[in-house]
Coordinates of C-alpha atoms in Angstrom, one line a residue:
X1 CA 14.8 -6.1 -12.3
X2 CA 17.0 -8.7 -10.5
X3 CA 17.9 -11.8 -12.5
X4 CA 16.2 -14.0 -9.8
X5 CA 12.8 -12.9 -11.2
X6 CA 13.8 -13.6 -14.8
X7 CA 14.6 -17.2 -13.7
X8 CA 11.1 -18.0 -12.4
X9 CA 9.5 -20.3 -15.0
X10 CA 6.2 -19.2 -16.6
X11 CA 4.9 -22.7 -15.9
X12 CA 6.0 -25.0 -13.1
X13 CA 4.8 -27.7 -10.7
X14 CA 4.6 -25.2 -7.8
X15 CA 1.3 -23.4 -7.2
X16 CA 2.7 -20.3 -5.5
X17 CA 3.0 -17.3 -7.9
X18 CA 5.6 -14.5 -7.7
X19 CA 5.4 -11.2 -9.5
X20 CA 8.1 -8.6 -9.3
X21 CA 6.7 -5.2 -8.4
X22 CA 9.1 -2.6 -10.0
X23 CA 6.5 0.2 -9.5
X24 CA 7.2 0.0 -5.7
X25 CA 10.2 1.1 -3.7
X26 CA 11.3 1.0 -0.1
X27 CA 12.4 4.0 1.9
X28 CA 14.7 3.5 4.9
X29 CA 14.7 5.8 7.9
X30 CA 17.9 5.7 10.0
X31 CA 19.2 7.4 13.1
X32 CA 18.3 7.6 16.8
X33 CA 15.4 10.0 16.2
X34 CA 14.0 8.3 13.1
X35 CA 10.9 6.8 14.9
X36 CA 9.8 9.8 16.9
X37 CA 10.4 12.1 13.8
X38 CA 8.2 10.0 11.6
X39 CA 5.7 9.6 14.4
X40 CA 5.1 13.3 14.1
X41 CA 4.8 13.2 10.3
X42 CA 2.6 10.2 9.5
X43 CA -1.0 9.2 10.3
X44 CA 0.1 5.9 12.0
X45 CA 1.3 5.4 15.6
X46 CA 4.9 4.9 14.5
X47 CA 6.5 4.6 17.9
X48 CA 3.8 2.0 18.8
X49 CA 4.4 -0.3 15.8
X50 CA 4.5 -3.9 16.9
X51 CA 7.9 -5.5 16.3
X52 CA 6.5 -8.4 14.3
X53 CA 4.0 -6.6 12.2
X54 CA 3.5 -4.0 9.5
X55 CA 0.9 -1.2 9.3
X56 CA -0.7 1.0 6.7
X57 CA -0.1 4.8 7.0
X58 CA -0.5 8.0 5.2
X59 CA 1.6 11.2 4.8
X60 CA -0.5 14.4 4.4
X61 CA -0.2 18.0 3.6
X62 CA -1.2 20.6 6.2
X63 CA -4.7 20.5 4.6
X64 CA -5.0 16.8 5.3
X65 CA -4.6 15.6 1.7
X66 CA -2.5 12.6 1.1
X67 CA 0.9 12.8 -0.5
X68 CA 1.6 9.1 -0.1
X69 CA 0.2 5.9 1.3
X70 CA 2.8 3.6 3.0
X71 CA 3.3 0.2 4.5
X72 CA 5.5 0.6 7.5
X73 CA 7.5 -1.9 9.5
X74 CA 10.4 -1.7 12.1
X75 CA 13.9 -2.8 11.0
X76 CA 15.5 -5.6 13.0
X77 CA 17.6 -4.2 15.9
X78 CA 21.3 -4.1 15.3
X79 CA 23.7 -6.0 17.6
X80 CA 25.7 -2.9 18.5
X81 CA 23.8 0.4 18.1
X82 CA 26.9 2.4 19.1
X83 CA 28.9 0.8 16.3
X84 CA 26.0 1.2 13.8
X85 CA 24.3 4.5 14.7
X86 CA 23.1 5.0 11.1
X87 CA 21.4 1.6 10.9
X88 CA 17.8 1.6 9.6
X89 CA 15.1 1.9 12.2
X90 CA 12.1 1.8 10.0
X91 CA 11.1 0.8 6.4
X92 CA 8.3 2.2 4.3
X93 CA 6.9 0.6 1.1
X94 CA 5.5 3.2 -1.3
X95 CA 4.9 3.9 -5.0
X96 CA 8.2 4.3 -6.7
X97 CA 7.1 7.3 -8.8
X98 CA 6.9 9.4 -5.6
X99 CA 9.6 8.1 -3.3
X100 CA 12.2 10.6 -4.4
X101 CA 9.9 13.6 -3.7
X102 CA 8.7 11.9 -0.5
X103 CA 12.3 11.5 0.8
X104 CA 13.1 15.1 -0.2
X105 CA 10.0 16.6 1.4
X106 CA 10.4 14.7 4.7
X107 CA 14.1 15.5 4.9
X108 CA 13.2 19.2 4.8
X109 CA 11.6 18.8 8.3
X110 CA 14.3 16.8 9.9
X111 CA 16.1 19.9 11.1
X112 CA 18.2 18.9 14.2
X113 CA 16.7 15.5 14.6
X114 CA 19.0 12.5 14.2
X115 CA 17.2 11.0 11.3
X116 CA 18.1 10.3 7.7
X117 CA 15.9 9.0 4.9
X118 CA 16.9 7.4 1.7
X119 CA 15.6 4.9 -0.9
X120 CA 16.8 1.5 0.1
X121 CA 18.5 -0.9 -2.4
X122 CA 15.8 -3.5 -1.9
X123 CA 13.6 -5.4 -4.4
X124 CA 9.8 -5.8 -4.0
X125 CA 7.7 -8.7 -5.2
X126 CA 4.2 -10.0 -4.6
X127 CA 3.7 -13.7 -3.8
X128 CA 0.4 -15.5 -3.5
X129 CA -1.0 -19.0 -3.2
X130 CA -4.0 -20.9 -2.0
X131 CA -4.0 -22.2 1.6
X132 CA -3.3 -25.8 0.5
X133 CA 0.0 -24.7 -1.1
X134 CA 1.2 -22.9 2.0
X135 CA 3.2 -25.8 3.5
X136 CA 5.1 -26.4 0.2
X137 CA 5.9 -22.7 0.0
X138 CA 7.1 -22.5 3.6
X139 CA 9.3 -25.5 2.9
X140 CA 10.8 -23.7 -0.1
X141 CA 11.5 -20.4 1.8
X142 CA 12.8 -22.2 4.9
X143 CA 10.5 -20.7 7.5
X144 CA 7.0 -19.9 8.7
X145 CA 5.2 -17.3 6.6
X146 CA 2.6 -14.9 8.1
X147 CA -0.9 -16.5 7.9
X148 CA -2.8 -13.2 8.5
X149 CA -2.6 -9.7 6.9
X150 CA -0.1 -7.2 8.3
X151 CA 1.9 -9.9 10.2
X152 CA 5.6 -10.0 9.3
X153 CA 8.4 -12.7 9.2
X154 CA 12.1 -12.1 8.8
X155 CA 13.6 -15.0 6.9
X156 CA 17.0 -15.6 5.3
X157 CA 15.5 -14.8 1.9
X158 CA 14.1 -11.5 3.0
X159 CA 11.1 -9.8 4.7
X160 CA 7.6 -11.3 4.2
X161 CA 4.6 -9.2 5.1
X162 CA 1.0 -10.6 4.9
X163 CA -1.0 -8.5 2.5
X164 CA -4.8 -8.1 2.7
X165 CA -6.9 -10.2 0.4
X166 CA -10.5 -10.4 -0.7
X167 CA -10.6 -14.1 -1.5
X168 CA -9.1 -17.3 -0.2
X169 CA -5.6 -16.8 -1.5
X170 CA -2.8 -15.9 0.9
X171 CA -0.7 -12.9 -0.2
X172 CA 2.6 -11.5 0.8
X173 CA 4.9 -8.6 0.0
X174 CA 8.4 -10.0 -0.3
X175 CA 11.2 -7.5 0.2
X176 CA 14.8 -8.7 -0.4
X177 CA 18.3 -7.4 -1.0
X178 CA 20.5 -8.5 -3.8
X179 CA 22.4 -10.8 -1.5
X180 CA 19.1 -12.4 -0.2
X181 CA 17.9 -13.0 -3.7
X182 CA 21.2 -14.5 -4.7
X183 CA 21.0 -16.9 -1.8
X184 CA 17.3 -17.7 -2.7
X185 CA 18.2 -18.9 -6.2
X186 CA 16.7 -22.4 -5.7
X187 CA 13.4 -20.9 -4.6
X188 CA 12.8 -19.7 -8.2
X189 CA 12.2 -23.3 -9.3
X190 CA 9.4 -23.7 -6.7
X191 CA 7.5 -20.6 -8.0
X192 CA 5.4 -19.8 -11.0
X193 CA 5.9 -16.4 -12.7
X194 CA 3.0 -14.1 -11.9
X195 CA 1.7 -11.0 -13.5
X196 CA 2.0 -7.6 -11.7
X197 CA -1.4 -6.8 -13.1
X198 CA -2.9 -9.8 -11.3
X199 CA -1.3 -8.6 -8.1
X200 CA -2.7 -5.1 -8.7
X201 CA -6.2 -6.6 -9.3
X202 CA -5.9 -8.4 -5.9
X203 CA -4.9 -5.1 -4.2
X204 CA -7.9 -3.4 -5.7
X205 CA -10.3 -6.2 -4.6
X206 CA -8.9 -5.9 -1.1
X207 CA -9.6 -2.2 -1.1
X208 CA -6.0 -1.3 -0.7
X209 CA -5.4 2.3 -1.9
X210 CA -2.0 3.3 -3.3
X211 CA -1.4 7.0 -3.8
X212 CA 0.9 7.7 -6.8
X213 CA 2.5 10.8 -8.3
X214 CA -0.7 11.6 -10.3
X215 CA -3.1 11.3 -7.3
X216 CA -1.1 13.2 -4.7
X217 CA -2.9 16.0 -2.9
X218 CA -6.4 14.8 -4.0
X219 CA -7.7 12.7 -1.1
X220 CA -7.9 12.9 2.7
X221 CA -7.2 9.6 4.5
X222 CA -10.9 8.8 5.2
X223 CA -12.0 9.0 1.6
X224 CA -9.3 6.4 0.8
X225 CA -10.6 4.2 3.7
X226 CA -7.3 4.4 5.6
X227 CA -9.2 4.7 8.8
X228 CA -11.1 1.5 8.0
X229 CA -7.8 -0.3 7.2
X230 CA -6.1 0.6 10.5
X231 CA -3.9 3.3 8.8
X232 CA -4.9 6.3 11.0
X233 CA -4.5 6.7 14.7
X234 CA -6.9 9.2 16.3
X235 CA -5.0 9.1 19.7
X236 CA -1.4 9.6 18.8
X237 CA -1.2 13.4 18.6
X238 CA -0.2 15.9 16.0
X239 CA 1.0 15.4 12.5
X240 CA 0.5 17.4 9.3
X241 CA -3.2 17.6 8.5
X242 CA -4.2 16.0 11.8
X243 CA -6.8 18.7 12.6
X244 CA -8.6 18.1 9.2
X245 CA -8.5 14.3 9.6
X246 CA -9.7 14.4 13.2
X247 CA -12.5 16.8 12.5
X248 CA -13.9 14.7 9.6
X249 CA -13.8 11.6 11.9
X250 CA -15.3 13.0 15.0
X251 CA -18.0 15.1 13.3
X252 CA -19.0 12.3 11.0
X253 CA -18.7 14.4 7.9
X254 CA -17.1 11.8 5.6
X255 CA -19.4 11.8 2.6
X256 CA -16.9 10.3 0.2
X257 CA -15.4 6.8 0.3
X258 CA -13.4 4.4 -1.8
X259 CA -15.3 1.7 -3.6
X260 CA -14.5 -1.2 -5.9
X261 CA -15.9 -2.3 -9.2
X262 CA -15.4 -4.7 -12.1
X263 CA -14.7 -3.5 -15.7
X264 CA -15.7 -5.3 -18.8
X265 CA -13.6 -5.5 -22.0
X266 CA -10.8 -3.2 -20.9
X267 CA -7.6 -3.5 -22.9
X268 CA -5.8 -0.7 -21.1
X269 CA -6.8 0.3 -17.5
X270 CA -8.1 3.8 -17.0
X271 CA -5.4 6.1 -15.6
X272 CA -5.4 7.2 -12.0
X273 CA -7.3 10.4 -11.5
X274 CA -9.7 9.7 -14.4
X275 CA -13.2 11.1 -13.6
X276 CA -16.1 8.9 -12.6
X277 CA -19.6 9.9 -13.7
X278 CA -23.1 8.9 -12.6
X279 CA -25.0 8.4 -15.8
X280 CA -28.2 9.5 -14.2
X281 CA -26.7 12.9 -13.3
X282 CA -24.1 13.5 -16.0
X283 CA -23.6 17.2 -15.4
X284 CA -20.3 16.8 -13.4
X285 CA -18.1 14.0 -12.2
X286 CA -18.9 12.3 -8.9
X287 CA -15.6 10.5 -8.3
X288 CA -12.0 9.7 -9.4
X289 CA -10.1 6.5 -10.3
X290 CA -7.5 5.8 -7.6
X291 CA -6.0 2.8 -9.5
X292 CA -7.2 0.3 -12.0
X293 CA -6.2 -3.0 -13.6
X294 CA -7.4 -4.5 -16.9
X295 CA -10.5 -5.9 -15.2
X296 CA -11.2 -3.9 -12.1
X297 CA -11.0 -0.4 -10.5
X298 CA -10.7 1.2 -7.1
X299 CA -12.3 4.6 -7.1
X300 CA -13.1 7.4 -4.7
X301 CA -16.7 8.6 -4.9
X302 CA -19.6 10.5 -3.2
X303 CA -21.6 7.9 -1.2
X304 CA -24.8 9.3 -2.6
X305 CA -23.6 8.6 -6.1
X306 CA -22.4 5.1 -5.1
X307 CA -25.9 4.2 -4.1
X308 CA -27.2 5.2 -7.5
X309 CA -25.2 2.4 -9.1
X310 CA -25.0 3.7 -12.7
X311 CA -21.3 4.6 -12.8
X312 CA -19.2 5.2 -15.8
X313 CA -15.5 5.8 -16.4
X314 CA -14.2 9.0 -18.1
X315 CA -17.6 10.2 -19.4
X316 CA -21.3 9.8 -18.7
X317 CA -21.5 7.3 -21.5
X318 CA -18.1 5.7 -20.7
X319 CA -17.3 2.2 -19.6
X320 CA -19.7 0.8 -17.0
X321 CA -18.5 0.0 -13.5
X322 CA -20.1 -3.0 -12.0
X323 CA -19.9 -2.1 -8.3
X324 CA -18.8 -5.0 -6.1
X325 CA -18.4 -5.3 -2.3
X326 CA -15.1 -4.7 -0.5
X327 CA -14.0 -7.1 2.2
X328 CA -14.7 -4.4 4.8
X329 CA -17.8 -2.2 5.5
X330 CA -17.8 1.4 4.3
X331 CA -18.6 2.8 7.8
X332 CA -16.9 5.1 10.2
X333 CA -14.4 3.2 12.3
X334 CA -12.4 4.7 15.1
X335 CA -8.9 3.2 14.9
X336 CA -6.6 3.8 17.8

C-alpha cells in the first residue's frame, strides 16, 4: 500500500472518506488492435465506449459463465501514436486475485493481433462523501468530479470514476500512479481514512457484483444482473459465451438473479460461494453468496426462492438474510 494512504488521518475536519482497495488491480491493454481484440472477448461494446465514461463488463467462458467482472475505460490518447505504439488503449479494473490468470488467458487468444495485456502499476482507492461535501472535495483535488455513476474525470491526481450507490452518498473509484499520489500528498489532510469493508458494503447495496477467484465459472452475466447494470451489449456481435447469454435474454429464461440482504451479528462475513438455503425447503441450496461484508450480502438465487423470503446462509438453520431492495428492478432489460 502506498504511503499516501497511511498518511490519511483516522479523524479529520474533512467529510470525504478514502479507503485503499488492495483487493483490486488494473489491467492495461496496449497496441493498435487492443480495442477490437477486447471487443471480441468481452460482453461490453468496447469499441463504442464513450471517451469520458467507464462501463461494466464481463469475460465469459464458451459456456457463458463469468471468469471476471470488469470496469472498463479508455486510456487518454497519446500525443504521438507512432512514437508510443505500445501506449495503453484501455484499462480494466478487476479483482486482484484473478488478474494474473485473466491476463494469461486473454493473452492466449491475441495470436497475430497487435495487443498486449499486463497488470498496470496503479493504485486503487474508494472515495465517498455526501453531496454537501462535494465542493470541498473538488477544491482539494483541483478539478470537477463526476456527479453521476460511470462518468469519468482525468485529473492531475489520477482517474476518478463515478461508482453506483444505493443511498445519497457520492462514490468514486480513484486510480492513481505512484507519481500522481506523490503529487497529491496535501490531499491526504482533506480526507478521512475509510474502511474497505464500508466500501464493500456500499458496493453490495448498489448491487454491484464482483467475480473473484473463488466464484469464477459459476454464473452467467444475467444471474449477476450485468444486463441490468449496462454490462452486456446484445447488438455488438460475437464473444465467448455470446450464444448462451443471448439465448437466455431473448427467450426470457433467466430464473435466477442477484439479490441483496442485511446480516445480523456477523463478525466475519460469509465466504464467496457459500450456499444459501430456503429454510422452508431445506433439502438443497437455492443460491450462493457472491460477496459479503460484516453486515450485508450480495447473493445469486432462484427467483422462486427469493419470493419465499426465509433465506439462510450456509445451512437451513444458518444466519438469517433480511432481504432488502436493490436500487434497480430485477427485471429483464435489453441493453444495447
